[in-house]
């Protein structure tokens, strides 16, 4: 019974040219063929790939809107787009990127693919529900796209009432319905992960032996199941007001539009953590495995995820300092928002401390992890500016806010998603991506991103408001810099799409563990068999139990279970 | 996880071929794990349902606090007797549902069928009475919007009460309709002998759902029908 595969962690550099690996004869990708085998699959790995295809489509679509927005803003005059068109484009950019790309990105793609393997299970707890959630997601996307094609929505992704419920020209109801439906796919994914992590762990896989990625997605799932139903019912209420005059937020009935903002941000602040917590989980894996060290303060990082999930529900009012909420409410929300930076800071310090005396690799995934830590820190610190009530009044609804949340969502969540995608690509596809192109793209993305969004901090502080298609001439220099950065960023993001697809056919075949990483996913073949493991794993070692690099090179192979915990 | 789980697991599919074993999905180790997962999943789902209704309850709390007199006045236009009868109907249906779960646990297929059918009938009675109430409101012009008719000073705020009334009871009725559908499926499955004392998780979990929907009504009834009766 101890004949289980032990993690094979000899440090083979990625795709060493002299070593030719062989793919397993049967794996999850070639187990069956044909579109039916994909559209009716219940294999969590294939469902992860289905999500990857769907959200890549939405990412490109949202990116096209971003490109058009930045093109318009290259000149002070509103010359490329009419004001109405511009309003629709930034709205659709926001809706698509938030609800149809960022929220499903890491959980639905990497989480679906990895969680069962990381905990030593054959699948998630409810495989059919998992497939259903992909269909639900696409049904939601269908209604959202209908709204776009039918003339577009112009409310902003925040759908503030009474504009959205009574004055906006059209398509609010189908767009809201699309988000409502897609929300249920997010809820079902969260439900599936919580039950999977509780009930499906392999023998010996205790809670404190779980990879930090699993902890992070557990915390994310808490937000998905507690927050998403609230935005669902809130958007349903907006839809009912438009269609049936059941106006819960209608001032004519004594209703309060500000109540909409409370309910909206009760979800939408925690939703930021639906995007960032999984990113933090990815970065924990990258930092540990690319420095060959156990994460400094494992327990703190694990509980910081849970703390962020729980306390993230108590700070939504920092979006409403100028919306007419009470002074004292504002002060409490401000204080709690400052307090919430503590668990995030714990993580940043622990990742940094992990680097100390680590054998740091500078392969593509680690470059993205470095990018994440730096950009997330800038995004987080500027978030404190916004949590300060006085300063927030000055920068409310300016480009300062835009820059802040793009540092979190793009600089943080997207960077980590790309890093994770590269890191686990050999497991997903069975082949390596081209490392040179990977590093080059990571560099271009980093430069392009900063050039796009750093000038927006300055623009916002100087007073340029968001959501206008024209602006006074004195803002042009910084806007041109931002637009130039956006074009660089677009190039950096297009490269991975091209070379990852290329590598599926032409990339060098990956070994089971090309990074010398630790984790159950690296003990099975690349790509894994449909049931994930040939022999079921029994876990007897702690998470991230690395030997020093020199030692593992001498021994050649390392079994983490033979070293003291 | 216990030692025998490690002992017999995953060599390949379990080779027991009796009815209970065939209910085991391929990705679970044993029926125990499968039942655990199902139960936890249903409880997590009910938590999401609480948050789903929670948004509306929040709106109710805010507006009831702001407009207590208008809510009391508007609440008098609801039929306490019909609402009360429906409350009793649902309490009894919870009892029959619990008896159905008990019956399948002890393997009494016939009484399971009877109790499920009774629960179904009571659910339909509830929906029927709810339909009659809606019809009365429609005839009395109490539908929010342009045609809303309401005497007295509370014209605007009373519309908010009826907006909440229709949204909350409508969402609840939607859950009842889904529950009725679930009961139909269960009855068909019990008829075909799909369940046994060893494997009956779907009956148990549907029971949880049914009780949850009943409990929501236990909150809706006093909040909507019994507002400010002490004022009159
Ligand atoms: Cu926030």
PDB file of C-alpha atoms in Angstrom, chain A residues 1 42 120-127 180 184 187-188 191 194-195 198-203 225-227 229-230 232-233 237 240 244-250 252-257 259 263 266 531 533 536-538, chain B residues 1 5-7 9-10 12-13 26-29 33-34 36-42 44-45 47-49 51-56 58-59 62-63 66-67 143-146 156-160 162-164 166-167 171:
ATOM      1  CA  UNK A   1       0.000   0.000   0.000  1.00  0.00           C
ATOM      2  CA  UNK A  42     -18.073  15.777 -16.155  1.00  0.00           C
ATOM      3  CA  UNK A 120      -5.892  13.945  -4.016  1.00  0.00           C
ATOM      4  CA  UNK A 121      -9.484  13.435  -5.216  1.00  0.00           C
ATOM      5  CA  UNK A 122     -10.799  12.016  -8.462  1.00  0.00           C
ATOM      6  CA  UNK A 123     -13.180  14.898  -9.113  1.00  0.00           C
ATOM      7  CA  UNK A 124     -15.089  17.697  -7.424  1.00  0.00           C
ATOM      8  CA  UNK A 125     -17.942  16.662  -5.142  1.00  0.00           C
ATOM      9  CA  UNK A 126     -20.669  17.403  -7.712  1.00  0.00           C
ATOM     10  CA  UNK A 127     -19.302  16.899 -11.241  1.00  0.00           C
ATOM     11  CA  UNK A 180     -28.010  37.410 -12.463  1.00  0.00           C
ATOM     12  CA  UNK A 184     -25.490  31.401 -10.130  1.00  0.00           C
ATOM     13  CA  UNK A 187     -22.409  30.402  -6.544  1.00  0.00           C
ATOM     14  CA  UNK A 188     -22.432  26.793  -7.730  1.00  0.00           C
ATOM     15  CA  UNK A 191     -20.570  25.541  -3.322  1.00  0.00           C
ATOM     16  CA  UNK A 194     -16.467  24.143  -0.272  1.00  0.00           C
ATOM     17  CA  UNK A 195     -17.953  20.645  -0.277  1.00  0.00           C
ATOM     18  CA  UNK A 198     -14.394  19.400   3.153  1.00  0.00           C
ATOM     19  CA  UNK A 199     -15.384  15.961   1.969  1.00  0.00           C
ATOM     20  CA  UNK A 200     -12.983  14.808  -0.747  1.00  0.00           C
ATOM     21  CA  UNK A 201      -9.476  15.185   0.703  1.00  0.00           C
ATOM     22  CA  UNK A 202      -7.206  12.143   0.344  1.00  0.00           C
ATOM     23  CA  UNK A 203      -6.219  10.182   3.458  1.00  0.00           C
ATOM     24  CA  UNK A 225     -21.868  31.788  -1.624  1.00  0.00           C
ATOM     25  CA  UNK A 226     -22.572  34.653   0.794  1.00  0.00           C
ATOM     26  CA  UNK A 227     -22.206  37.664  -1.485  1.00  0.00           C
ATOM     27  CA  UNK A 229     -27.011  35.905  -3.919  1.00  0.00           C
ATOM     28  CA  UNK A 230     -27.284  39.498  -2.673  1.00  0.00           C
ATOM     29  CA  UNK A 232     -28.510  38.600  -7.739  1.00  0.00           C
ATOM     30  CA  UNK A 233     -31.597  39.695  -5.823  1.00  0.00           C
ATOM     31  CA  UNK A 237     -35.124  44.117  -8.150  1.00  0.00           C
ATOM     32  CA  UNK A 240     -38.565  44.117 -11.733  1.00  0.00           C
ATOM     33  CA  UNK A 244     -43.221  45.415 -13.700  1.00  0.00           C
ATOM     34  CA  UNK A 245     -43.049  48.704 -11.757  1.00  0.00           C
ATOM     35  CA  UNK A 246     -42.196  46.795  -8.573  1.00  0.00           C
ATOM     36  CA  UNK A 247     -39.893  49.620  -7.598  1.00  0.00           C
ATOM     37  CA  UNK A 248     -38.082  48.753  -4.395  1.00  0.00           C
ATOM     38  CA  UNK A 249     -35.650  51.633  -5.046  1.00  0.00           C
ATOM     39  CA  UNK A 250     -38.270  53.985  -6.549  1.00  0.00           C
ATOM     40  CA  UNK A 252     -42.090  57.703  -5.940  1.00  0.00           C
ATOM     41  CA  UNK A 253     -42.975  54.827  -3.601  1.00  0.00           C
ATOM     42  CA  UNK A 254     -40.824  56.208  -0.788  1.00  0.00           C
ATOM     43  CA  UNK A 255     -37.993  53.978  -1.958  1.00  0.00           C
ATOM     44  CA  UNK A 256     -34.329  54.844  -1.511  1.00  0.00           C
ATOM     45  CA  UNK A 257     -31.864  54.657  -4.421  1.00  0.00           C
ATOM     46  CA  UNK A 259     -30.267  51.331  -0.589  1.00  0.00           C
ATOM     47  CA  UNK A 263     -26.790  46.201  -1.495  1.00  0.00           C
ATOM     48  CA  UNK A 266     -22.253  44.589  -0.066  1.00  0.00           C
ATOM     49  CA  UNK A 531      -9.248   9.954 -12.758  1.00  0.00           C
ATOM     50  CA  UNK A 533      -4.014   9.400 -10.223  1.00  0.00           C
ATOM     51  CA  UNK A 536      -4.629   6.943  -4.973  1.00  0.00           C
ATOM     52  CA  UNK A 537      -2.296   9.157  -2.942  1.00  0.00           C
ATOM     53  CA  UNK A 538      -1.809   8.897   0.802  1.00  0.00           C
TER      54      UNK A 538
ATOM     55  CA  UNK B   1     -10.701   9.283   7.337  1.00  0.00           C
ATOM     56  CA  UNK B   5     -11.412   3.617   3.847  1.00  0.00           C
ATOM     57  CA  UNK B   6      -7.715   3.557   3.034  1.00  0.00           C
ATOM     58  CA  UNK B   7      -7.840  -0.214   2.866  1.00  0.00           C
ATOM     59  CA  UNK B   9     -10.356   2.454  -1.700  1.00  0.00           C
ATOM     60  CA  UNK B  10      -9.826   3.237  -5.292  1.00  0.00           C
ATOM     61  CA  UNK B  12     -11.150   0.304  -8.881  1.00  0.00           C
ATOM     62  CA  UNK B  13     -14.855   0.739  -8.786  1.00  0.00           C
ATOM     63  CA  UNK B  26     -17.609   6.903  -9.401  1.00  0.00           C
ATOM     64  CA  UNK B  27     -15.694   9.705  -7.747  1.00  0.00           C
ATOM     65  CA  UNK B  28     -16.657   8.900  -4.151  1.00  0.00           C
ATOM     66  CA  UNK B  29     -14.938   6.330  -1.960  1.00  0.00           C
ATOM     67  CA  UNK B  33     -18.630  10.108   1.918  1.00  0.00           C
ATOM     68  CA  UNK B  34     -21.263  10.608  -0.754  1.00  0.00           C
ATOM     69  CA  UNK B  36     -21.729  13.647   3.734  1.00  0.00           C
ATOM     70  CA  UNK B  37     -21.013  15.616   0.574  1.00  0.00           C
ATOM     71  CA  UNK B  38     -24.682  15.765  -0.390  1.00  0.00           C
ATOM     72  CA  UNK B  39     -25.796  16.957   3.037  1.00  0.00           C
ATOM     73  CA  UNK B  40     -23.111  19.630   3.275  1.00  0.00           C
ATOM     74  CA  UNK B  41     -23.916  20.734  -0.248  1.00  0.00           C
ATOM     75  CA  UNK B  42     -27.588  21.182   0.586  1.00  0.00           C
ATOM     76  CA  UNK B  44     -24.448  25.442   1.821  1.00  0.00           C
ATOM     77  CA  UNK B  45     -27.156  25.908  -0.797  1.00  0.00           C
ATOM     78  CA  UNK B  47     -27.150  29.465   3.208  1.00  0.00           C
ATOM     79  CA  UNK B  48     -27.075  31.034  -0.254  1.00  0.00           C
ATOM     80  CA  UNK B  49     -30.886  31.028  -0.224  1.00  0.00           C
ATOM     81  CA  UNK B  51     -28.656  35.569   1.562  1.00  0.00           C
ATOM     82  CA  UNK B  52     -30.872  35.651  -1.539  1.00  0.00           C
ATOM     83  CA  UNK B  53     -34.004  36.394   0.506  1.00  0.00           C
ATOM     84  CA  UNK B  54     -31.832  38.502   2.813  1.00  0.00           C
ATOM     85  CA  UNK B  55     -31.620  41.401   0.358  1.00  0.00           C
ATOM     86  CA  UNK B  56     -35.413  41.684   0.367  1.00  0.00           C
ATOM     87  CA  UNK B  58     -33.088  44.155   4.390  1.00  0.00           C
ATOM     88  CA  UNK B  59     -35.242  46.375   2.196  1.00  0.00           C
ATOM     89  CA  UNK B  62     -35.402  49.790   6.150  1.00  0.00           C
ATOM     90  CA  UNK B  63     -38.816  50.785   4.820  1.00  0.00           C
ATOM     91  CA  UNK B  66     -39.195  54.545   7.953  1.00  0.00           C
ATOM     92  CA  UNK B  67     -42.937  54.119   7.345  1.00  0.00           C
ATOM     93  CA  UNK B 143     -50.957  46.311  -7.747  1.00  0.00           C
ATOM     94  CA  UNK B 144     -48.195  48.981  -7.575  1.00  0.00           C
ATOM     95  CA  UNK B 145     -47.959  51.182 -10.638  1.00  0.00           C
ATOM     96  CA  UNK B 146     -50.222  53.595 -12.478  1.00  0.00           C
ATOM     97  CA  UNK B 156     -46.918  56.423  -1.947  1.00  0.00           C
ATOM     98  CA  UNK B 157     -45.571  54.399   0.962  1.00  0.00           C
ATOM     99  CA  UNK B 158     -48.371  51.824   0.738  1.00  0.00           C
ATOM    100  CA  UNK B 159     -47.137  51.065  -2.773  1.00  0.00           C
ATOM    101  CA  UNK B 160     -43.793  50.194  -1.242  1.00  0.00           C
ATOM    102  CA  UNK B 162     -47.290  46.039  -1.759  1.00  0.00           C
ATOM    103  CA  UNK B 163     -44.114  46.068  -3.850  1.00  0.00           C
ATOM    104  CA  UNK B 164     -42.387  44.180  -1.050  1.00  0.00           C
ATOM    105  CA  UNK B 166     -45.515  40.830  -4.150  1.00  0.00           C
ATOM    106  CA  UNK B 167     -41.754  40.512  -4.497  1.00  0.00           C
ATOM    107  CA  UNK B 171     -40.186  34.702  -4.698  1.00  0.00           C
TER     108      UNK B 171
END
